[in-house]
Tab-separated table of C-alpha atoms in Angstrom:
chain	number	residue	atom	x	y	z
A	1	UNK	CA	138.175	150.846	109.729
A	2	UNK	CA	137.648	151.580	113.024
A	3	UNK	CA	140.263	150.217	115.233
A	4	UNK	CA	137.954	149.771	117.971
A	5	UNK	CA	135.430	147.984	115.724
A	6	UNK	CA	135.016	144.032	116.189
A	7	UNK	CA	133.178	142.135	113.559
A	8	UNK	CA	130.841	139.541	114.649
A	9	UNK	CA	129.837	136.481	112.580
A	10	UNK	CA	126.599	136.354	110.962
A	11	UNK	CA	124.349	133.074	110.459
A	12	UNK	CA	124.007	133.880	107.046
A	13	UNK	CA	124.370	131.018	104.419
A	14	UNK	CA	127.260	131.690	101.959
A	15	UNK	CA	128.544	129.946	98.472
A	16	UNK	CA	132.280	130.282	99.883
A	17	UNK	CA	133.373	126.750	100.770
A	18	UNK	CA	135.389	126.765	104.149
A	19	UNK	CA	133.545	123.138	104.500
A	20	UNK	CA	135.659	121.434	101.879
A	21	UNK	CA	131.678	120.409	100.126
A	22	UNK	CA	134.049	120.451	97.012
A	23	UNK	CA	135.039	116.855	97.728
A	24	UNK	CA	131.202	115.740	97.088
A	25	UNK	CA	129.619	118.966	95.192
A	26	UNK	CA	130.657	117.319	91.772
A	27	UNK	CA	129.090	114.213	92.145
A	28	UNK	CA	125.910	115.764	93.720
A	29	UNK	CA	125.018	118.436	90.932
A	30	UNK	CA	126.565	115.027	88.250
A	31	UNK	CA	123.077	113.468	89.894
A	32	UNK	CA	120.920	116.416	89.637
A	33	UNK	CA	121.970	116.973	85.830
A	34	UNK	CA	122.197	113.452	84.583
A	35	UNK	CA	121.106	111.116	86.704
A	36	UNK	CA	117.540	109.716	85.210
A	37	UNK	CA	113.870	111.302	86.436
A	38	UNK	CA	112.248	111.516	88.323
A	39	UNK	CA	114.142	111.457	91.050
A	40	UNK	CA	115.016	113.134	94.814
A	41	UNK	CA	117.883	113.760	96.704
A	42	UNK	CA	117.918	114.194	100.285
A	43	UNK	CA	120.809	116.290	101.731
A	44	UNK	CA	121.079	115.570	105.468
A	45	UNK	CA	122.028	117.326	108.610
A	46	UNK	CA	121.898	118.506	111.616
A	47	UNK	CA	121.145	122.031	112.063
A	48	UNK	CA	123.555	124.473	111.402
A	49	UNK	CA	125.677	121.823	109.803
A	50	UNK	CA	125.805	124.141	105.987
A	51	UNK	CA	122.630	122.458	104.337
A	52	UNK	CA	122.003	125.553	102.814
A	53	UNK	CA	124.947	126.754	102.128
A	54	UNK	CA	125.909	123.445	99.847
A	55	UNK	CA	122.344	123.312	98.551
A	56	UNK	CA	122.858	127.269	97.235
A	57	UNK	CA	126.535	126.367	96.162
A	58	UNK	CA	124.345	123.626	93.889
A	59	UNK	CA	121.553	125.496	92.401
A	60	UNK	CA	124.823	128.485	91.689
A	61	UNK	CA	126.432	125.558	89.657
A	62	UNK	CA	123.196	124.977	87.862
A	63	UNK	CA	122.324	128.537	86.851
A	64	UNK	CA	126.157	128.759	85.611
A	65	UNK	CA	125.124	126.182	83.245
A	66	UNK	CA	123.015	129.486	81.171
A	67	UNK	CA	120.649	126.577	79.843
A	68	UNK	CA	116.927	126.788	78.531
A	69	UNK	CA	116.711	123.767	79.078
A	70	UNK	CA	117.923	123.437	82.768
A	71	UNK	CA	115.530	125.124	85.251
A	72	UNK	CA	116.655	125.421	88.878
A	73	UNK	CA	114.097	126.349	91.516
A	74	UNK	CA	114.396	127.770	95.472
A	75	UNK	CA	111.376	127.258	97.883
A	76	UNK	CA	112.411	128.302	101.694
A	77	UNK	CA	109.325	126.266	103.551
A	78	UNK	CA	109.612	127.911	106.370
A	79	UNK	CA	109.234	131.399	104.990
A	80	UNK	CA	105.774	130.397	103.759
A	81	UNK	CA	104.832	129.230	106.991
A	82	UNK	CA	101.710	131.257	107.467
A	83	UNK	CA	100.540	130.860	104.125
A	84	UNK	CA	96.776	129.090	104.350
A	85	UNK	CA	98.341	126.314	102.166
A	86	UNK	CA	101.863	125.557	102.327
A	87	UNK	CA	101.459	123.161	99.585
A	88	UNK	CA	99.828	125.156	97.129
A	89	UNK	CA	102.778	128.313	97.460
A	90	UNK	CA	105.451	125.126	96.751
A	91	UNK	CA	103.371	124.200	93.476
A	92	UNK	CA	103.061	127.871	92.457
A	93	UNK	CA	106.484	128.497	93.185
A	94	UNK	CA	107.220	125.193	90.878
A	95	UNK	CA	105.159	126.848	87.826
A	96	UNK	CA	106.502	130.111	88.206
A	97	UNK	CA	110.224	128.572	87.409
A	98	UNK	CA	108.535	127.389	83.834
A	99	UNK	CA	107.078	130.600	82.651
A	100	UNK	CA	108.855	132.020	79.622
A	101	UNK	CA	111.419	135.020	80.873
A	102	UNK	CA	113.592	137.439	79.324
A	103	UNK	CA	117.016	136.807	78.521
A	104	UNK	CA	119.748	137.996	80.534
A	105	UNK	CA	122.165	137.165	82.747
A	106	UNK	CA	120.238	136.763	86.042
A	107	UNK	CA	119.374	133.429	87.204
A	108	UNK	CA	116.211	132.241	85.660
A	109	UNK	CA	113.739	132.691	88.318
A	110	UNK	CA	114.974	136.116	88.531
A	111	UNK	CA	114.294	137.359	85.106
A	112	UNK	CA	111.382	139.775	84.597
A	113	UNK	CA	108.783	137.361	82.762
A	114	UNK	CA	108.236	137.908	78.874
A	115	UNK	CA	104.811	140.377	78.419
A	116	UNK	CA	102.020	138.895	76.756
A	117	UNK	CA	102.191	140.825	73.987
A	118	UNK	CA	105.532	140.029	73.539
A	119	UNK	CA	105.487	136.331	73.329
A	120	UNK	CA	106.107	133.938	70.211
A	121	UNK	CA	102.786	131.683	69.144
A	122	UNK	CA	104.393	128.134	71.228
A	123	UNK	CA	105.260	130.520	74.465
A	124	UNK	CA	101.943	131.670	74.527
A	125	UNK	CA	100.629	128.149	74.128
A	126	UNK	CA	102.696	127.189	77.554
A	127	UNK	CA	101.516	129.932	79.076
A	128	UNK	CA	97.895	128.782	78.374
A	129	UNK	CA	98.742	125.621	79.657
A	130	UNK	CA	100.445	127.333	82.914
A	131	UNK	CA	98.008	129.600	83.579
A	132	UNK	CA	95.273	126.384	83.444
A	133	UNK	CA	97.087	124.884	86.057
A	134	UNK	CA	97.949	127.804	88.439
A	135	UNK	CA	93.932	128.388	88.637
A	136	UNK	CA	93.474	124.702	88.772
A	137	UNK	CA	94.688	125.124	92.499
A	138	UNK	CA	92.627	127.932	93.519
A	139	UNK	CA	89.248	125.866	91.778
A	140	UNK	CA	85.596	126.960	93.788
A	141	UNK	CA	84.430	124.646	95.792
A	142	UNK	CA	80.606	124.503	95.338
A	143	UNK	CA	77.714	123.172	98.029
A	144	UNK	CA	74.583	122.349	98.259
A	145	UNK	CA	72.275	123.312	101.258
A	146	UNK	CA	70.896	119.937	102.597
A	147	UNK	CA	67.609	120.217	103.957
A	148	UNK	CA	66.796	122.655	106.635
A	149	UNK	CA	70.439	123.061	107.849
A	150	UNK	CA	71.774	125.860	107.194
A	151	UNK	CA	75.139	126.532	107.096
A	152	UNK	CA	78.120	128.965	106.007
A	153	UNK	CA	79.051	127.459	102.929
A	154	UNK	CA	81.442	129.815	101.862
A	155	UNK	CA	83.394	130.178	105.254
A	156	UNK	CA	83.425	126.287	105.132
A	157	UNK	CA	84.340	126.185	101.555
A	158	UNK	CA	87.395	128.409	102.411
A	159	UNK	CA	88.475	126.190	105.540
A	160	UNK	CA	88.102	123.073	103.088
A	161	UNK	CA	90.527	124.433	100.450
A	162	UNK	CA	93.125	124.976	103.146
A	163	UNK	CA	93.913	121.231	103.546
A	164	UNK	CA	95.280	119.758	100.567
A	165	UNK	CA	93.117	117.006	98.548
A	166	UNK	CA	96.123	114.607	98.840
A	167	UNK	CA	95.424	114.741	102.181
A	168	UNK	CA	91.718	114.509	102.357
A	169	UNK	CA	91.574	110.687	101.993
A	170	UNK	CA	91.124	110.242	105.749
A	171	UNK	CA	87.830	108.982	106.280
A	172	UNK	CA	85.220	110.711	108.292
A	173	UNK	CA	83.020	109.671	111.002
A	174	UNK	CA	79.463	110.446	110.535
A	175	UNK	CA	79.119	110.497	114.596
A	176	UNK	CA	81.702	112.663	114.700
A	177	UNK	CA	80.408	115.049	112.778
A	178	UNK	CA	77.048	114.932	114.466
A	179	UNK	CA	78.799	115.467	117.640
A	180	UNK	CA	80.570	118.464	116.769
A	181	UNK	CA	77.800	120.451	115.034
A	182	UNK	CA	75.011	119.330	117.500
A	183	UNK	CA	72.766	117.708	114.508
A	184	UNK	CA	71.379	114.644	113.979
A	185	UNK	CA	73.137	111.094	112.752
A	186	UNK	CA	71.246	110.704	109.908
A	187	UNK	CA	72.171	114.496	108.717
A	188	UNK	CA	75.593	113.601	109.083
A	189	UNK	CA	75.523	110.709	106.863
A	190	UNK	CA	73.457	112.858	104.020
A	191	UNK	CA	77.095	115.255	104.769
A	192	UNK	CA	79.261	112.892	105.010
A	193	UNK	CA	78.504	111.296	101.414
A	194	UNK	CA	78.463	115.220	100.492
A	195	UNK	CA	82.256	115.542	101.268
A	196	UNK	CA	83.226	112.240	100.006
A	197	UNK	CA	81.940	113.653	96.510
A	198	UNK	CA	83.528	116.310	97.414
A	199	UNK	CA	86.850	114.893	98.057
A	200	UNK	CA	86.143	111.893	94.675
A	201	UNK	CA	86.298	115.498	92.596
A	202	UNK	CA	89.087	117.095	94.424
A	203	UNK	CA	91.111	113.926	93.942
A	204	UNK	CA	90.206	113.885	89.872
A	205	UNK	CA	91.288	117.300	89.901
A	206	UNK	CA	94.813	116.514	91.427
A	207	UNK	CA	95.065	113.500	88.912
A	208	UNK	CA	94.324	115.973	85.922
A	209	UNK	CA	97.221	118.209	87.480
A	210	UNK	CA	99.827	115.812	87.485
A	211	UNK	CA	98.904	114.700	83.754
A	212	UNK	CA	98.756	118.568	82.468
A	213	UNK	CA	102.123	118.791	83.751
A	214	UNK	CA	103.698	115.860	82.984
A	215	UNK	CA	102.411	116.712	79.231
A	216	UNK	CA	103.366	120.101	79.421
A	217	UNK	CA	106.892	120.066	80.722
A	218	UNK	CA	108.510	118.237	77.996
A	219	UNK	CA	107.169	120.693	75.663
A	220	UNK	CA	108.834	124.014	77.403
A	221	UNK	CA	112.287	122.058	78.497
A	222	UNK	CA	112.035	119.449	75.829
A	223	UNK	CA	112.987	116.012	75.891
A	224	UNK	CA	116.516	116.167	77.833
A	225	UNK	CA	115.514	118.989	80.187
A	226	UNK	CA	114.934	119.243	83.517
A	227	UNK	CA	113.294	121.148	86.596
A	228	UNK	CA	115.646	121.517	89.429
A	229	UNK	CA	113.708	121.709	93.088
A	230	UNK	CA	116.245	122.607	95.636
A	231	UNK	CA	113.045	122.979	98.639
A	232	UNK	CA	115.583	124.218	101.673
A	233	UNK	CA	114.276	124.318	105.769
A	234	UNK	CA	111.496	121.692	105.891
A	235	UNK	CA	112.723	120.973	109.404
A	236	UNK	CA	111.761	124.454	110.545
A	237	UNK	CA	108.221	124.106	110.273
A	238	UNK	CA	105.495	122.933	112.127
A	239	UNK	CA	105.094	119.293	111.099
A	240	UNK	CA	101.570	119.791	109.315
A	241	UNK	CA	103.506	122.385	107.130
A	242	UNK	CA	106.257	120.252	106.414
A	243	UNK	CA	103.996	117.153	105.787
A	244	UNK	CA	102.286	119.323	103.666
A	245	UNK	CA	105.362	120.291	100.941
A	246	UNK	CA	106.330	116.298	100.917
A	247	UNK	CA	102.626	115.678	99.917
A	248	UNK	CA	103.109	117.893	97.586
A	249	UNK	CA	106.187	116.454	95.778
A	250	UNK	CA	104.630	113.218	95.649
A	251	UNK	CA	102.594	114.734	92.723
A	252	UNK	CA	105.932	115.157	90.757
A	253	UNK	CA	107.125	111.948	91.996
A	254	UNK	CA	106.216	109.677	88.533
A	255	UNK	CA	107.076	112.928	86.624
A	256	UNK	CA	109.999	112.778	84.618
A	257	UNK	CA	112.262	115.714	84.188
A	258	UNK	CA	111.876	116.710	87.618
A	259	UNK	CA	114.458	116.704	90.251
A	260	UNK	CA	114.169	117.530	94.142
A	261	UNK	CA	116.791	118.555	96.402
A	262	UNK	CA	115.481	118.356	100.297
A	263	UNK	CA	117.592	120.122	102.760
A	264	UNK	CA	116.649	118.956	106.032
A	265	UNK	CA	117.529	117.256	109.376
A	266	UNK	CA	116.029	114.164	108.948
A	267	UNK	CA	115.448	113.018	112.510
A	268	UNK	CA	113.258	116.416	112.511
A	269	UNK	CA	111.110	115.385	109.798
A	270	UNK	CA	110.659	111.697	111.370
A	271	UNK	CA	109.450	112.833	114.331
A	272	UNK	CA	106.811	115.679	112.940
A	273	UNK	CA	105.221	112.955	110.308
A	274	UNK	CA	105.157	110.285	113.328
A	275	UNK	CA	103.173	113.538	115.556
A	276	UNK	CA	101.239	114.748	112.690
A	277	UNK	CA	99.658	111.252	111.866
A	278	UNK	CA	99.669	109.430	115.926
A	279	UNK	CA	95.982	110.232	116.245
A	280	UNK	CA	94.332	109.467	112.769
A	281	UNK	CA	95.038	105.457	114.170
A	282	UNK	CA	93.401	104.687	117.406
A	283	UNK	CA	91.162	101.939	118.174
A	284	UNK	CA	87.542	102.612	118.747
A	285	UNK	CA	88.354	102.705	122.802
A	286	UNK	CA	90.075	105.499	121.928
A	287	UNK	CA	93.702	103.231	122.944
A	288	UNK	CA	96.797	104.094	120.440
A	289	UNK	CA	97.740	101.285	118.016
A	290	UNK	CA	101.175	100.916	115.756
A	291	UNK	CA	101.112	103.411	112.967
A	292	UNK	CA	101.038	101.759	109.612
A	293	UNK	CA	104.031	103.635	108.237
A	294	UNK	CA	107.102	105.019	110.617
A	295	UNK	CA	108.135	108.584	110.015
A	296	UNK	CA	111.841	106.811	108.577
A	297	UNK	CA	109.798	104.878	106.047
A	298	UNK	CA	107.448	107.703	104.777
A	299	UNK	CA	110.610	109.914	104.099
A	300	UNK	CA	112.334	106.376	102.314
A	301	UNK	CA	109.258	106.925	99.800
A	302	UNK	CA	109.918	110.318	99.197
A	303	UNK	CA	114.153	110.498	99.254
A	304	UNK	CA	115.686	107.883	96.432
A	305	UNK	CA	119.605	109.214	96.902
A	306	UNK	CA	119.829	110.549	100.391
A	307	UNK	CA	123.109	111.964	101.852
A	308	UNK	CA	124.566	112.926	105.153
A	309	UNK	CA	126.546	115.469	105.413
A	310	UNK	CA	130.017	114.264	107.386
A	311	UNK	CA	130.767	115.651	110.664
A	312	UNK	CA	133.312	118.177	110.631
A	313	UNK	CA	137.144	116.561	111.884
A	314	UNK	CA	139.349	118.999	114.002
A	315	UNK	CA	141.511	119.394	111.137
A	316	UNK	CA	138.256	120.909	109.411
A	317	UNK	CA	137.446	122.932	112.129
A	318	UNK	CA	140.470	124.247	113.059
A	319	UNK	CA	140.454	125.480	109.243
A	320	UNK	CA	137.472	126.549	108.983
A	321	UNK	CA	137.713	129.029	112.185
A	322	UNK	CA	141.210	130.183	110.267
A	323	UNK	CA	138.708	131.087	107.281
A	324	UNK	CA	136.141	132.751	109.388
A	325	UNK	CA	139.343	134.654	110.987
A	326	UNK	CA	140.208	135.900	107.895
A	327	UNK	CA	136.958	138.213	107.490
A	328	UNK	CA	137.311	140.158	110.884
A	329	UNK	CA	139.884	142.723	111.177
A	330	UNK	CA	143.421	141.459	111.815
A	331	UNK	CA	143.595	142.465	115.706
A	332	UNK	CA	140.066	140.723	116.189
A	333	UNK	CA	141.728	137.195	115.019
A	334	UNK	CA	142.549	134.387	117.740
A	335	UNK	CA	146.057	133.811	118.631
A	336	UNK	CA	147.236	130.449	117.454
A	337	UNK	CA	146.893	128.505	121.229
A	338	UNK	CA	142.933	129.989	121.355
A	339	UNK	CA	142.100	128.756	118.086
A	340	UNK	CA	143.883	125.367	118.801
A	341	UNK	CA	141.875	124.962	121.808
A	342	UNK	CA	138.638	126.013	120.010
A	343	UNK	CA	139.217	123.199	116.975
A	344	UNK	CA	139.526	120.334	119.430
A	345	UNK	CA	137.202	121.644	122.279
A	346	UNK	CA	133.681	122.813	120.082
A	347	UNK	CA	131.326	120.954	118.552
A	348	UNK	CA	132.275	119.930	115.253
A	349	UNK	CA	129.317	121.995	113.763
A	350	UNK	CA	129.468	124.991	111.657
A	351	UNK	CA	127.009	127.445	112.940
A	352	UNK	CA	128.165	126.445	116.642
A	353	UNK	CA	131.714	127.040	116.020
A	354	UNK	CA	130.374	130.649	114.600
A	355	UNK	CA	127.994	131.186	118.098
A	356	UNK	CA	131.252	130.344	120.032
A	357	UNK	CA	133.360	133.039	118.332
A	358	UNK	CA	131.011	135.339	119.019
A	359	UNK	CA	130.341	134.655	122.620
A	360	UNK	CA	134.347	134.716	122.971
A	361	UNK	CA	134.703	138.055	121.123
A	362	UNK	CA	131.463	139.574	123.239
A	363	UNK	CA	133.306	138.573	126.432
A	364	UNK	CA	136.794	139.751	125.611
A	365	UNK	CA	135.172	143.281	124.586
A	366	UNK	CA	133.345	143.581	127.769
């Protein structure tokens, strides 16, 4: 190695624990593997406190468990980001963890999928079943002209099926409407009783989803399995995304065999559901009233088990920067006073601590 060279620490998550998550990792993955479904954990923290680092250490315990039975799945929200539905890539990513793979030993989800040809007479039955419900997502949605308005079904159609049914139950204003496309009142009501039809049928459809599955996961993990969510990152989305993946896992919420893992910072997520729903409640003089449901309460729906991560003590940081010193070369390290002052003077946060070492190794270079 280069003597010259300094290494610099990346923000990368790792499955190494310098955090001491062993004193609570048991208990955690005791609830995700026997604890009874449905059910959701929150893991909570601030960012850059190692959410993802103990979530991965959690789903690594899982797949170490080699069981058919036990499926563990990863969704990064914020990577999907600029997907036209957020909630629809979590669902698909949820049904692609079920699909029958080859052996080996990769993680499940990492396995190269069994070939049709290939399969036995009950895989191809779940795959049937699977396949149903992937293309149950993606259903047409069909219009009628209404009158002598014409109008770009198709375009509308595809702006429609961006926003998920579970969240079309907010009512629409036929004057609204009107105003907006520069028609007539009346028209709007004759569209307005359109899209509640519409919206009756999307909402059927959603209900048939959640039965398929619920009927259909028992039969590929059988009666003491269990799908594993681990759904990391909420917090970095917009809040409409992020509203959008919790809608979402309220499908699975009466679903047993399912477990979800949220790794998020909670205050985050309050404060985008308390944004994303402010103006759906305003009084007809257009003056804000008290929303129905506080962001805190809509996630105390959603979360049964949550837990906080603990802040880090100076006794944990000053060990942890002694494990981070150990991966840059030896003349690179701190000197025992410099780390001393760095465990009681940082904030008691992981990926901080790492942004300091860098700055301090940037400015001793220069």
């Amino acid at each position: 190695m280069n003597k010259d060279y300094v290494e610099y620490l990346t923000d990368y998550w790792t499955t190494q624990d310098h955090l001491h998550f062993s004193d609570f990792r048991p208990a955690l993955f005791n609830i995700l593997t026997q604890a009874r479904t449905p059910l959701t954990v929150g893991v909570f923290g601030p960012w850059g406190s190692g959410k993802t680092s103990l979530l991965r250490m959690l789903k690594s315990d899982v797949d170490e468990k080699r069981s058919p039975f036990l499926r563990a799945v990863w969704f990064t929200a914020w990577k999907y980001y600029r997907h036209e539905a957020l909630w629809r890539a979590f669902i698909m990513r949820v049904l692609d963890a079920l699909y029958p793979r080859e052996q080996g030993d990769k993680p499940w989800e990492k396995r190269d999928r069994i070939l049709i040809e290939d399969l036995g007479e009950k895989q191809a039955e779940q795959v049937k079943h699977l396949d149903r419900l992937s293309r149950s997502l993606y259903g047409t949605v069909e219009w009628e002209d209404l009158g002598q308005w014409v109008m770009a079904w198709d375009e509308a159609g595809k702006e429609l099926a961006k926003i998920p049914a579970f969240l079309l139950l907010l009512s629409v204003r036929a004057e609204k409407i009107a105003d907006m496309m520069g028609i007539s009142p009346d028209m709007a009501k004759l569209l307005q009783r359109e899209v509640q039809n519409h919206r009756l049928e999307q909402l059927a459809s959603m209900e048939q989803f959640e039965s398929t599955f619920r009927k259909v996961l028992p039969e590929i993990l059988g009666d003491d399995g269990r799908l594993i969510v681990f759904v990391d990152d909420l917090d970095r989305c917009l809040p409409e995304k992020a509203v959008e993946v919790l809608e979402a896992i309220k499908l699975f919420v009466e679903v047993p065999h399912t477990a979800f893992v949220l790794g998020m910072d909670r205050s985050v997520i309050e404060c985008g559901i308390e944004a994303r729903y402010r103006d759906c409640f305003r009084r007809q003089n257009g003056e804000r009233i008290e929303l129905p449901i506080s962001g805190a309460s809509y996630v105390q729906k959603i979360v049964q088990i949550p837990f906080h991560l603990p802040p880090l003590a100076v006794d944990d940081v000053r060990e942890y920067i002694a494990a981070l010193d150990e991966e840059v070369p030896s003349d690179s390290r701190l000197d025992e006073v410099t780390a001393e002052v760095f465990a009681h003077g940082l904030l008691p946060n992981p990926r901080q601590t790492k942004r300091a070492l860098n700055i301090y190794r940037l400015l001793k270079e220069i």
